[in-house]
PDB file of C-alpha atoms in Angstrom:
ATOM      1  CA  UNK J  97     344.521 -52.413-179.414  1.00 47.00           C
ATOM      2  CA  UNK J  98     341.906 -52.154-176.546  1.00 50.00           C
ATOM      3  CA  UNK J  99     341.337 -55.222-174.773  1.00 48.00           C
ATOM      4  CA  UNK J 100     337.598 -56.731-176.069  1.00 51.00           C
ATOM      5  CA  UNK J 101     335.663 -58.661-173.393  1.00 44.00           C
ATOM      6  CA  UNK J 102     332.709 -60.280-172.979  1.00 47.00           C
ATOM      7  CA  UNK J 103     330.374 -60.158-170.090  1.00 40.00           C
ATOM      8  CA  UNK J 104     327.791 -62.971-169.448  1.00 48.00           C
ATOM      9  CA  UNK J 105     324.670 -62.152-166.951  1.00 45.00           C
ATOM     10  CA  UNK J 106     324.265 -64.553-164.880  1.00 59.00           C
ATOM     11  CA  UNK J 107     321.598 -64.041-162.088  1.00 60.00           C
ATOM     12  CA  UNK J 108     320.257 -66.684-159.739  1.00 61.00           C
ATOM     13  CA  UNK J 109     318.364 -64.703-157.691  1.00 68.00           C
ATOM     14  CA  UNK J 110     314.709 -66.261-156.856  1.00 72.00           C
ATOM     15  CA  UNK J 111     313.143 -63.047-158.494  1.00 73.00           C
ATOM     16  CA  UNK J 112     314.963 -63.408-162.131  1.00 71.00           C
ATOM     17  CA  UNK J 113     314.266 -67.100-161.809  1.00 74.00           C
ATOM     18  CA  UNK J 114     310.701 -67.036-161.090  1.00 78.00           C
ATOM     19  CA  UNK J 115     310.339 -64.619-163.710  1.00 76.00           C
ATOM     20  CA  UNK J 116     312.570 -66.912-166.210  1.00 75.00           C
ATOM     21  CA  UNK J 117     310.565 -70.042-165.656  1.00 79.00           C
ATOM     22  CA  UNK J 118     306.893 -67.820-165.317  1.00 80.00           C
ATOM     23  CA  UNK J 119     307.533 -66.873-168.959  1.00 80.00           C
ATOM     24  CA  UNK J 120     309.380 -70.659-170.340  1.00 82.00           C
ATOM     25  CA  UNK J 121     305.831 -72.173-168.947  1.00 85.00           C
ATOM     26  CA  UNK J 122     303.502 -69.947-170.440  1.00 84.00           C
ATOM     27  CA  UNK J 123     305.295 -70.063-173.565  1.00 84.00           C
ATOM     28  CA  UNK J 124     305.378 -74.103-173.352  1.00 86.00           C
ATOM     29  CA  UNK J 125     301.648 -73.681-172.463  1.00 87.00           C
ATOM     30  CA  UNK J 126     300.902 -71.678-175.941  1.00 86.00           C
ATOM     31  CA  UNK J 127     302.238 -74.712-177.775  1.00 86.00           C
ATOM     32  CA  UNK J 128     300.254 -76.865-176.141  1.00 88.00           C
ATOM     33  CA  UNK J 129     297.296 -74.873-176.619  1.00 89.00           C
ATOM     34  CA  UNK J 130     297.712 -75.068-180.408  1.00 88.00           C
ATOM     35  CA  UNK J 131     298.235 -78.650-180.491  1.00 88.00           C
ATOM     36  CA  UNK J 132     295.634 -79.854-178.154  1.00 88.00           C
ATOM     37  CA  UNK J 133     293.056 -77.837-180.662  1.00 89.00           C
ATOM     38  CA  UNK J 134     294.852 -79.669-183.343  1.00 88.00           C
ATOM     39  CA  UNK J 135     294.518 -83.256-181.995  1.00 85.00           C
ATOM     40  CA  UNK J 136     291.230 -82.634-181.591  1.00 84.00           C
ATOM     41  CA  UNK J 137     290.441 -82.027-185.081  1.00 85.00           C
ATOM     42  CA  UNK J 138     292.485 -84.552-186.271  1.00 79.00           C
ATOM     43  CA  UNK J 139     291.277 -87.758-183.713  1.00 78.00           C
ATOM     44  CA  UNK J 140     289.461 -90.352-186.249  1.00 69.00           C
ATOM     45  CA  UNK J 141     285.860 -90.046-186.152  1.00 63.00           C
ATOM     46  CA  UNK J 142     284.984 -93.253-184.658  1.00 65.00           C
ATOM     47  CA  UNK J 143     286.435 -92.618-181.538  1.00 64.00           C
ATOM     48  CA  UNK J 144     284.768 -89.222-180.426  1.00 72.00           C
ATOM     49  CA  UNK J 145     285.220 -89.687-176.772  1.00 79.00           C
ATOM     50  CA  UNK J 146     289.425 -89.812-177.073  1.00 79.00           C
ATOM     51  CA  UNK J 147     288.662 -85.723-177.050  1.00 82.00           C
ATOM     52  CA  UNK J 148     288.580 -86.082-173.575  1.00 84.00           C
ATOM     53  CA  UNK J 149     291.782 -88.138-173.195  1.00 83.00           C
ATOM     54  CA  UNK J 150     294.331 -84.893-174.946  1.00 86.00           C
ATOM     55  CA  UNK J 151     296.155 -82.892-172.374  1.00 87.00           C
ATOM     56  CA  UNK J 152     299.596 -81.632-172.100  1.00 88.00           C
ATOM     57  CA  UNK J 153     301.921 -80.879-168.714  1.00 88.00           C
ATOM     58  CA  UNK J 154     304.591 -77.274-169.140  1.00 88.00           C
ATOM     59  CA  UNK J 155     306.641 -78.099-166.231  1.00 87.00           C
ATOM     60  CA  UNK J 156     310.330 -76.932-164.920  1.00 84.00           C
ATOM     61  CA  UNK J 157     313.103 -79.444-164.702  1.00 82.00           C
ATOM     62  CA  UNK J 158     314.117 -78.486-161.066  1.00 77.00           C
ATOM     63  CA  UNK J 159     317.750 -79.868-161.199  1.00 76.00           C
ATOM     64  CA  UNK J 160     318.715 -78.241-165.168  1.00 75.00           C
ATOM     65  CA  UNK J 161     315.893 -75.232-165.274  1.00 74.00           C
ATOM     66  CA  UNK J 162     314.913 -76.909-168.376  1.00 81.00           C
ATOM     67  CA  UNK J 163     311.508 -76.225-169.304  1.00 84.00           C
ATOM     68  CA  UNK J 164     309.152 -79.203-170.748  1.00 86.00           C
ATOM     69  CA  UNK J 165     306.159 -79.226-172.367  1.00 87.00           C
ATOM     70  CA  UNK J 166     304.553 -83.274-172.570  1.00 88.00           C
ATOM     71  CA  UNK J 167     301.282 -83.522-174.878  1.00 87.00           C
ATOM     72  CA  UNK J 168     299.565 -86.693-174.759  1.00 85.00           C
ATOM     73  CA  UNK J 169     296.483 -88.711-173.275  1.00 85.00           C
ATOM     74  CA  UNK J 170     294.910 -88.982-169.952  1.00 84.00           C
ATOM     75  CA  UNK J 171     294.117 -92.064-168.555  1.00 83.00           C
ATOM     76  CA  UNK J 172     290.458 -93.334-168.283  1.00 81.00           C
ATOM     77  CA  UNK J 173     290.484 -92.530-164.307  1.00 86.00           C
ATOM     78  CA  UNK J 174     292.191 -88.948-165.275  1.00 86.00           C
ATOM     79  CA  UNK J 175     289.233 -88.358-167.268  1.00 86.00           C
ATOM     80  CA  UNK J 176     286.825 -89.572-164.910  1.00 88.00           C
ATOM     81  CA  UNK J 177     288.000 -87.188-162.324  1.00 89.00           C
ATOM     82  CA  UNK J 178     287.528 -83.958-164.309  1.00 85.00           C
ATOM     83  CA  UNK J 179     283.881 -85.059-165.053  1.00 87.00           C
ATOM     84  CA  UNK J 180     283.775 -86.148-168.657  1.00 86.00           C
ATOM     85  CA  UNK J 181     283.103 -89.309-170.536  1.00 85.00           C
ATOM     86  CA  UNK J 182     286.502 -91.941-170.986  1.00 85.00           C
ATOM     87  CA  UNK J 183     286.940 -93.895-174.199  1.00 82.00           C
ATOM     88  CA  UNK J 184     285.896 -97.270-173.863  1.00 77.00           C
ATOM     89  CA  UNK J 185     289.371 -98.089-175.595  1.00 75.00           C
ATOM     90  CA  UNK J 186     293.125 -96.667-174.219  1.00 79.00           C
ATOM     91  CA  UNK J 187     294.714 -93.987-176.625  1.00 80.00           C
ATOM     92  CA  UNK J 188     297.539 -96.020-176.479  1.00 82.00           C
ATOM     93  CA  UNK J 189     295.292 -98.441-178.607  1.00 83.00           C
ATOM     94  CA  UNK J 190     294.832 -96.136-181.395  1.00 81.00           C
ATOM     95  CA  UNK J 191     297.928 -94.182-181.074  1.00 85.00           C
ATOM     96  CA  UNK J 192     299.928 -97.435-181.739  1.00 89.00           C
ATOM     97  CA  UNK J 193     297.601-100.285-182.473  1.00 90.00           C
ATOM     98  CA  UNK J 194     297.131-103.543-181.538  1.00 90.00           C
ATOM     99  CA  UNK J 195     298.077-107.031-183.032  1.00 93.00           C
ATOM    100  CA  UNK J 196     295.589-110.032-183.711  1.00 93.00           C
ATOM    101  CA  UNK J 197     294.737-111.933-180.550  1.00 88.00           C
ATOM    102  CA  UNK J 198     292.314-113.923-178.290  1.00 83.00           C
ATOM    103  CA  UNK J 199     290.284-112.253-175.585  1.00 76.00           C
ATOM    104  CA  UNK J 200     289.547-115.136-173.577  1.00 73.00           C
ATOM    105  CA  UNK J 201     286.416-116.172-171.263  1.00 65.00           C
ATOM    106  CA  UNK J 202     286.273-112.903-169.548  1.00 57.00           C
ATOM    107  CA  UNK J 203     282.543-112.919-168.771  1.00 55.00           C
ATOM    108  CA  UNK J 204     280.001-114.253-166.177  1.00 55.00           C
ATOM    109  CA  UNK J 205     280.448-118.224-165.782  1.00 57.00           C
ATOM    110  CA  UNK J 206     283.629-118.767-168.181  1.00 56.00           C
ATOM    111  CA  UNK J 207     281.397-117.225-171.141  1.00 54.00           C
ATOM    112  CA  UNK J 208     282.297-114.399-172.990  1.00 58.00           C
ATOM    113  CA  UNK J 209     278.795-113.069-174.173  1.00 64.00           C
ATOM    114  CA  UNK J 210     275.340-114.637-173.147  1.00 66.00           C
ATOM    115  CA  UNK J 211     272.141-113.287-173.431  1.00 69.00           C
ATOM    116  CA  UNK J 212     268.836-115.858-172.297  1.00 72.00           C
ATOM    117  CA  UNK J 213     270.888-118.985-171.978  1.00 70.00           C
ATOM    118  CA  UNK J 214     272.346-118.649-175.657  1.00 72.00           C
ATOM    119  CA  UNK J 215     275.673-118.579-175.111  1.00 67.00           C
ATOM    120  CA  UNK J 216     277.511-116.924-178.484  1.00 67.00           C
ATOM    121  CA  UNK J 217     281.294-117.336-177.423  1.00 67.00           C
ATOM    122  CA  UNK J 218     284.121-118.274-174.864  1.00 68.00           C
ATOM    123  CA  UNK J 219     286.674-116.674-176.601  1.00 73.00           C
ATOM    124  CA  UNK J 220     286.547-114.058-179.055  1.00 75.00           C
ATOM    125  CA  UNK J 221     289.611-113.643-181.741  1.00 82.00           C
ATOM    126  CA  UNK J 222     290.378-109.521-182.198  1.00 83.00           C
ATOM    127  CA  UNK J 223     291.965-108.946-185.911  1.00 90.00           C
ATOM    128  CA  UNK J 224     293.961-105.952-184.254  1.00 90.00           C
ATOM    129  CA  UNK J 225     293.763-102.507-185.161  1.00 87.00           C
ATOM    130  CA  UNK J 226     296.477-100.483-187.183  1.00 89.00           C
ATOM    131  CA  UNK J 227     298.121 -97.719-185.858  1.00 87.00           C
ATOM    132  CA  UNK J 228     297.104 -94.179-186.434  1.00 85.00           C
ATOM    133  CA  UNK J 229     300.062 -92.264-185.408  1.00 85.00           C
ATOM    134  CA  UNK J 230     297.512 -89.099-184.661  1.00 84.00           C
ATOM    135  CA  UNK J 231     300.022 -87.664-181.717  1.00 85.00           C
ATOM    136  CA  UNK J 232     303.180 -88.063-183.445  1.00 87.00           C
ATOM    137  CA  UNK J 233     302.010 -86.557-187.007  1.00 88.00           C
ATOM    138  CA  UNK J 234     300.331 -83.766-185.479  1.00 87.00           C
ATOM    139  CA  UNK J 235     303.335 -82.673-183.748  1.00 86.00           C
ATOM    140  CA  UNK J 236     305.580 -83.056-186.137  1.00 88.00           C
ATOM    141  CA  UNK J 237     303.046 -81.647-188.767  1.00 90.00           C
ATOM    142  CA  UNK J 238     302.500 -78.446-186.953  1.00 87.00           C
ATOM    143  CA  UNK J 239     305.517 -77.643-185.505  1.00 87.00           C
ATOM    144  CA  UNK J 240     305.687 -74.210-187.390  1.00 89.00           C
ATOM    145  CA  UNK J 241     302.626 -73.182-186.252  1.00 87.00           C
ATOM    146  CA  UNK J 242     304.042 -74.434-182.464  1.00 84.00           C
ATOM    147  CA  UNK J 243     307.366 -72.259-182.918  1.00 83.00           C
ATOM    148  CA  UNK J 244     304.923 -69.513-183.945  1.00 84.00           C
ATOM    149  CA  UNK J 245     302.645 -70.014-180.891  1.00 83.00           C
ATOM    150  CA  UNK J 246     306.297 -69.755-178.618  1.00 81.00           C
ATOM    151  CA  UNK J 247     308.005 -66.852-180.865  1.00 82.00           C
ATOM    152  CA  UNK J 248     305.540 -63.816-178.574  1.00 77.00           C
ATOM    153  CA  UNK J 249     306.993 -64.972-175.033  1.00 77.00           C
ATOM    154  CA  UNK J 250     310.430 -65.679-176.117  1.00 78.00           C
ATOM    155  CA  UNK J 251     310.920 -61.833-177.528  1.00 81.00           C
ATOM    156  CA  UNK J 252     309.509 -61.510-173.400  1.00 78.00           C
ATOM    157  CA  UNK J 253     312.476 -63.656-172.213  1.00 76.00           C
ATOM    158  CA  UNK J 254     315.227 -62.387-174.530  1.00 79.00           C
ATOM    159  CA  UNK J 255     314.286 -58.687-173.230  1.00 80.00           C
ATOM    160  CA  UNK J 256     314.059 -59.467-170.151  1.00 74.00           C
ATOM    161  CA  UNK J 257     317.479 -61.050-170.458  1.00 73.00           C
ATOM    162  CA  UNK J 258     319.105 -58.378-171.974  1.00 77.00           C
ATOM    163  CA  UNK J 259     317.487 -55.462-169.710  1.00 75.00           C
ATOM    164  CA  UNK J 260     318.787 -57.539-166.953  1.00 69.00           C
ATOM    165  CA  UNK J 261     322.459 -57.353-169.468  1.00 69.00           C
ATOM    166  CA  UNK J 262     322.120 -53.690-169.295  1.00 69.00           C
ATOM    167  CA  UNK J 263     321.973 -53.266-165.280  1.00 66.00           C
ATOM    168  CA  UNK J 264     324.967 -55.288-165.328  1.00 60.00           C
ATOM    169  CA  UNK J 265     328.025 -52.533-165.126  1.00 58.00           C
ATOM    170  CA  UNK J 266     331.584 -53.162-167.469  1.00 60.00           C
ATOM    171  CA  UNK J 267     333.285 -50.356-166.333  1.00 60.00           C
ATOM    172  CA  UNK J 268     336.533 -49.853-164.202  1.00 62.00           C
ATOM    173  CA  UNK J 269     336.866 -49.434-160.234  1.00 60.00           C
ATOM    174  CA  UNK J 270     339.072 -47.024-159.200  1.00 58.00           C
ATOM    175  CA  UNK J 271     339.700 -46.066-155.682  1.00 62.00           C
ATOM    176  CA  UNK J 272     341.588 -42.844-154.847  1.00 66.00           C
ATOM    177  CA  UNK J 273     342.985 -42.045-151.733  1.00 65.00           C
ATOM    178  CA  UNK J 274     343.117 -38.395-150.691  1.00 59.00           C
TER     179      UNK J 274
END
C-alpha cells in the first residue's frame, strides 16, 4: 500500500503575508461596510446626529495574524475631528441606557438652569433611558448578509492559498552519482 502523506504550506515570507493580511482586511472592511449602512438605518430617530458616531477598525493582530474587524461609536472629540456634528448624548447612553438619577447644581452660581433671575432648579432628577441594544441586534441580525459581504475575498484567500499549495513540490530527491 503506498505510503499517503499530507503536505501543509506554510510560507512566512513578507510577500505571502502582506498579501494574506491585504486580503483578511479588505474582507473585514466589506463587513463593516454593510453594517455601518445598517446602523445607520436602524439608529432611533430622535437621535439623528449618533450617524456620525458609527465606525468600525479591520486591523491585524501582530502577535497571532488574526484579523479583527471592531464596529462601534466614535467618541464626541473623534467626531469633531473629521468635521461633523457630535451627539449631544454618548452612544454608550443609548446603546445601553441609563438608570434614574440626580444631575446636580452643574450650572453658573450652584443653579442648574436660570434665565432673568428666575431660577427653575438646583438639581434636576433624570428618569433614565432604556436601552436600545441598536449595535448588538444589528450585528447579530445581519450576520448573513456580513458572511455574504466576506464570502468574494475569502474565495481570493483560499486560491491564493492553494496556488501557493501547488508551487509547493511532493516529489522524491534523488541524487545519482556518475
Amino acid at each position: 500500500m503506498p505510503n499517503k502523506s499530507t503536505v501543509t504550506f506554510i510560507n512566512t515570507s513578507a510577500e505571502v503575508k502582506k498579501t494574506l493580511e491585504g486580503l483578511s482586511k479588505t474582507a473585514l472592511r466589506a463587513s463593516g461596510k454593510v453594517i455601518r449602512k445598517k446602523l445607520r438605518e436602524n439608529i432611533p430617530t430622535r437621535s439623528k446626529r449618533f450617524k456620525n458616531h458609527i465606525g468600525s477598525w479591520a486591523m491585524i493582530n501582530r502577535a497571532t495574524g488574526q484579523p479583527t474587524l471592531q464596529i462601534g461609536f466614535y467618541s464626541w472629540q473623534k467626531v469633531r475631528k473629521k468635521g461633523k456634528q457630535p451627539s449631544h448624548a454618548s452612544p454608550h447612553w443609548v446603546e445601553f441606557g441609563t438608570r434614574p438619577h440626580s444631575i446636580p447644581n452643574s450650572g453658573a452660581k450652584g443653579r442648574f438652569m436660570a434665565y432673568d433671575d428666575n431660577v427653575f432648579g438646583f438639581r434636576v432628577s433624570h428618569p433614565g433611558q432604556q436601552a436600545t441594544h441598536t449595535l448588538r441586534d444589528t450585528v447579530q441580525n445581519n450576520i448573513v448578509e456580513i458572511r455574504a459581504a466576506q464570502e468574494q475575498y475569502l474565495a481570493e484567500i483560499t486560491k491564493t492559498i492553494e496556488e501557493a499549495k501547488a508551487k509547493v513540490y511532493n516529489g522524491e530527491d534523488t541524487d545519482e552519482d556518475d
